[in-house]
C-alpha positions as MATLAB code, in Angstrom:
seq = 'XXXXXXXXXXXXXXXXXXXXXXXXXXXXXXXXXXXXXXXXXXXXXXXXXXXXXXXXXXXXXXXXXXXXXXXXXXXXXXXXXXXXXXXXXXXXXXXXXXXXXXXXXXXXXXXXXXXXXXXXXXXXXXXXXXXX';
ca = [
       1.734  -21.668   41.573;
       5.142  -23.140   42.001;
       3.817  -27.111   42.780;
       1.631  -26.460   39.298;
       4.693  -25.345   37.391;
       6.692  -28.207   38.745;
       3.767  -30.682   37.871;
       3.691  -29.063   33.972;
       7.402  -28.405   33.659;
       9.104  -30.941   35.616;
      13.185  -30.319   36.097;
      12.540  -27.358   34.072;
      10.489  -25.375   35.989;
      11.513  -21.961   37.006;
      13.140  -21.483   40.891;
      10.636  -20.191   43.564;
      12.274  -17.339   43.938;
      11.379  -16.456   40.121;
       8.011  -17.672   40.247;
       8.229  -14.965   43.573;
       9.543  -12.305   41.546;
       6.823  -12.534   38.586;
       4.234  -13.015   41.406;
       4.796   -9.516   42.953;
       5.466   -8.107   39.316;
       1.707   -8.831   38.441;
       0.716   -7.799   41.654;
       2.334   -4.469   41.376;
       0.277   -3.905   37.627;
       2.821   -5.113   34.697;
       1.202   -6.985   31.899;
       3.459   -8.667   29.810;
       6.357  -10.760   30.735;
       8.663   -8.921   27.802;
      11.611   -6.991   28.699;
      10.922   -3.458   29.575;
      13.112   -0.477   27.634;
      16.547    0.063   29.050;
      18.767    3.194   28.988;
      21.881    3.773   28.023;
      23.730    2.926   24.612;
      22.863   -0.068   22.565;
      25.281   -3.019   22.198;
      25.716   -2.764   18.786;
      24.376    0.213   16.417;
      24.666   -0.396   13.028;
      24.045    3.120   11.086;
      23.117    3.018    7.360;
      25.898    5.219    6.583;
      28.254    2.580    8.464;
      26.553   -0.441    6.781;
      27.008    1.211    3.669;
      31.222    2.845    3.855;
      31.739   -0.682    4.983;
      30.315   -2.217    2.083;
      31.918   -0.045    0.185;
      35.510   -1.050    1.579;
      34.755   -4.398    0.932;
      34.025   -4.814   -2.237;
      36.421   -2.496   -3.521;
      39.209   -4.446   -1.926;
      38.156   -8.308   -1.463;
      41.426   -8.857    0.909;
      41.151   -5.979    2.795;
      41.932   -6.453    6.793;
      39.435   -5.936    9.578;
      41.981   -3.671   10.917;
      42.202   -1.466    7.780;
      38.304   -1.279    8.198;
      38.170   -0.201   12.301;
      40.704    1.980   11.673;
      39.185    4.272    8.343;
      35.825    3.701   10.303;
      36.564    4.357   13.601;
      34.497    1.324   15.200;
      35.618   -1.603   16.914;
      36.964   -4.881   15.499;
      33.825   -6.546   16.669;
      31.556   -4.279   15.209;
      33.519   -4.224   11.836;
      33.292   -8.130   12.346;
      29.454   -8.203   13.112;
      28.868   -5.648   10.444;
      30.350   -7.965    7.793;
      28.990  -11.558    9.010;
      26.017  -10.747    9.993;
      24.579   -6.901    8.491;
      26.315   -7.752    4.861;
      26.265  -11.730    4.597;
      30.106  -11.801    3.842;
      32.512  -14.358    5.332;
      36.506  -14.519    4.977;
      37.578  -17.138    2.228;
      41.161  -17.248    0.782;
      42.156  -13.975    2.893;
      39.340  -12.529    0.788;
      35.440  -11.360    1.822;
      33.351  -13.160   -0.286;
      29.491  -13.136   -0.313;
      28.352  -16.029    2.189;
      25.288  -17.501   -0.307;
      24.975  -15.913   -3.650;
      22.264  -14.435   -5.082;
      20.648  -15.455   -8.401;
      22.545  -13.618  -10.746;
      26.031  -14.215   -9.188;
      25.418  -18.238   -8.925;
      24.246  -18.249  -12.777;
      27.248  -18.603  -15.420;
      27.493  -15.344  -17.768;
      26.862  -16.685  -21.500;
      30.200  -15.412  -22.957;
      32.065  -17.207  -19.892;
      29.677  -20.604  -20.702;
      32.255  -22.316  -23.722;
      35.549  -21.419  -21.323;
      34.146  -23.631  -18.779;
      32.620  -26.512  -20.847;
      35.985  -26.610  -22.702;
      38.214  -26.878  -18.794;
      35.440  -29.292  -17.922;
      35.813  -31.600  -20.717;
      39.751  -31.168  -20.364;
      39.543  -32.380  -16.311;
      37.227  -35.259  -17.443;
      40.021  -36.304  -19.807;
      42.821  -36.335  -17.200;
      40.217  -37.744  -14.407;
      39.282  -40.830  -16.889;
      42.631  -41.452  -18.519;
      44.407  -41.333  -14.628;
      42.023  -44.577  -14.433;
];
């Protein structure tokens, strides 16, 4: 089995002792190559009611610490950290959490906001063209 891995795979073929291993796995009856349940406590558990006092804290106060967070949550840094990055798409911009892409209706301009901007954007193409 090993000599037709190494003919397939090349330098990336598993050691012998692995091939070894998964030999006398099949032997013994397993199936499927996928990890097998363990016990014990997860890495990281992310509970809705977490998730959502989190996202609460958040976007009441934009510039509120990690800290602040682990402490009125009573979860680790890296969990408060995961929890915003990865669970609620936020990132730290300007000392503030700020959605990391957003969605439709927060990247469109509101249409009482719409002459405010065309007016600073014709002022900055003034200064840009008379600066050359």
């Amino acid at each position: 089995i090993k000599s037709r891995l190494t003919a397939v795979l090349g330098d990336s073929s598993p050691l012998f002792s692995t091939v070894r291993f998964w030999v006398s796995e099949f032997m013994r009856g397993r199936m499927n190559t996928s990890d097998e349940p363990r016990s014990g406590r997860t890495k990281t558990t992310t509970r809705p009611e977490i998730l959502d006092e989190i996202h609460d804290f958040a976007f009441e106060d934009h510039r509120i610490k990690v800290r602040e967070i682990e402490e009125a949550v009573c979860i680790s840094s890296e969990g408060v950290v995961h929890i915003l990055h990865n669970k609620l798409g936020l990132k730290k911009f300007c000392a503030r959490w700020v959605p990391h892409l957003f969605n439709p209706e927060q990247n469109a301009f509101e249409p009482e906001h719409q002459p405010t901007v065309c007016k600073y954007f014709r002022q900055i193409q003034q200064i840009s063209s008379e600066d050359l």
